[in-house]
Amino acid sequence: MQDRWSDEDAAAAVDRWGPRWGEALALRTYSARLIGADPDLVLHGGGNCSIEGERTDLLGDDVPALFVKGSGWDLATIEPQGFTPVSLAFVQRLRQLDTLTDEDMVEALRAHRLRSDAPDPSIETLLHAFLPDRVVDHSHADAILGLTNRADGAEHVQRALGDRVAIVPYVKAGFDLSKVAAEVYDAHPGVEGLVLLHHGLFTFGATAEESYRRHVALVTLAERHLDGRAPASVAVAGRRDAAPVAVALRGALSAADPQGRRWIVAHRPTPLASDPDLADHVARGPLTPDHTIRTKRRGLVVDGAEALPDALAAFARGEAAYFEACAGADPGAYTRLDPLPRAVWVRDVGLFTVGATAAAASAVADIAEHTVALVRRAGGLGPVAPLPDPQLFEMEYWSLEQRKLGRGQEPPLARRVALVTGAGGAIGLGVVRQLLAAGAHVVATDADPAALARLQEVVGASPRLVLQPADVTDTASVDAAFDVAAAAFGGADLVVANAGVAVPGRLEALDDAEVARAFDVNAQGTLRTLRAAARTFARLGPAVGGDVVLVSTKNVAAPGAAFGAYSASKAAAHQLARVAALELAPLRVRVNLVAPDAVFAEGPVRSGLWAEIGPDRARARGLDPTDPAALAAFYRERNLLRTEVTGSDVGRAVVFFASGGVPVTGAVLPVDGGLPDAFPR
């Protein structure tokens, strides 16, 4: 393992954080980040770090404090304020107790925080406090888990690390583990670390540097014990297309979910999916019980999409048996979790992971891939053995985790996957903004890569946003965009057909090529989008259902002179959407339309349509064609509400339809400030 400590970087950390937080906490933060940034030590919030110090109160007294990682902070990015100060004297006295429930422990730690705005301290705070050293580091180091996750794990630890460590038997995190670990430490004074079987590694020292370097040294010894025992690299079999598998899995998950919820599915190509022993590796279970909260106790291995329904049903039966066997005589004391896998391996296709969000699915992928890789590597020492089911159940159904269930409310479009065409323009930007604000995952497409880059600048990066160049005049390009949505999130269940071009001109002056362009983008582009969407909806199935929202125009109901090609081509698209409402209803897909007028801008993004046709429309109304503000004012004053219509207004209309609060399909919602000649009829 690489020692990443740098005296230069440590000094920079002191310069950055020291003036406010002090040198010791600055260096503590620096070394915690070193640990958190190494995926061989910590994955997704795992691990804990602490330092003993003092906090000055309002009376000027220096109160002994333990600064320990706060809940919700990731070690890779933690700031000094992420370390919660708690009364060291109080928490050390808790060791005198014979028993302490998790709930009472959490309440006591909250009550003895020394900073009111600090997050809840780590559940392992007491373990840090009961150890006498000033600095403590804890990780779920892969190499350590590779030694301990087996029947003879303690012997391998002793052979690899010798008397530099003491071994702690497995006990669930909390008060009991803290007392056991402290007793083991007391019986082995002078050790550099504690190895917790099936859990991880603790090291300690007088300084952040000493504890960190001990951590690296011990993990390195464990790695050397594993060296030379890893199997050969996997020969990758012929890869199969991931997109249809992802869509089929997303549909099958909703069909199998007792609550019928949608799920986000992410695909990760990995050669491990071609390992002939994959099923055995996956069956070994999690490397540490902490992972069960994200990954469940097992993953699922299937040969292809056609096997998914039966495999999910069998997985659910296994989860039911696991619950009944482990819940004991009082199953009502637990809130039963959903019986769906979080990691689904499809042979020769890759790893598909499941979550309520893309971030959750990505975390599962990291853990699942890491786990199988380590099981393969550690298998050279003999079979890797997970904890028995009762211990895994104890963590997965931990009372502190159960208390979180049902808290909060998901945003209206949570778990939805939207694909938006023409996303780089003013309307497209407004739609994407509102979809993201409503919790949707979005694949934003546009024929102009520069427009997508501008979109990214405006809305910022998000794990729920994917940018994909796509031209609706090219069938292959449209189909590829839907494949991207499938691989990234499991397939679009909300399609916003927004791409369009404006072609002005009186009928006698219209050019054939320009008319053809208008119909190719506005009408046939809509058809290509609806066709790809219909295929995706068919693969997802009625358990997922979904929505299509066509961005139409007020010109369908109230056309304007010298705008025939645009009005006619948009009317054709309008009619296609109405047909789609008829055809897609059996799949529980609603198809609705929004009809905006005069959207000149969305924030800093000006409408490309109005940039193209604005001067001509201004001249037709006797306005200065070089003054866009005058034309915008004209359109604002002509609607009944005397209001400006923005891209976000259109986006909010899209969210209204997609939220499904009203059982409606085939409807048209004007977003125009009120134009009597365009009233629906």
Coordinates of C-alpha atoms in Angstrom, one line a residue, residues 175 326 568:
F175 CA -21.3 -0.2 23.1
C326 CA -33.5 -14.4 11.8
A568 CA -47.8 22.5 -40.3

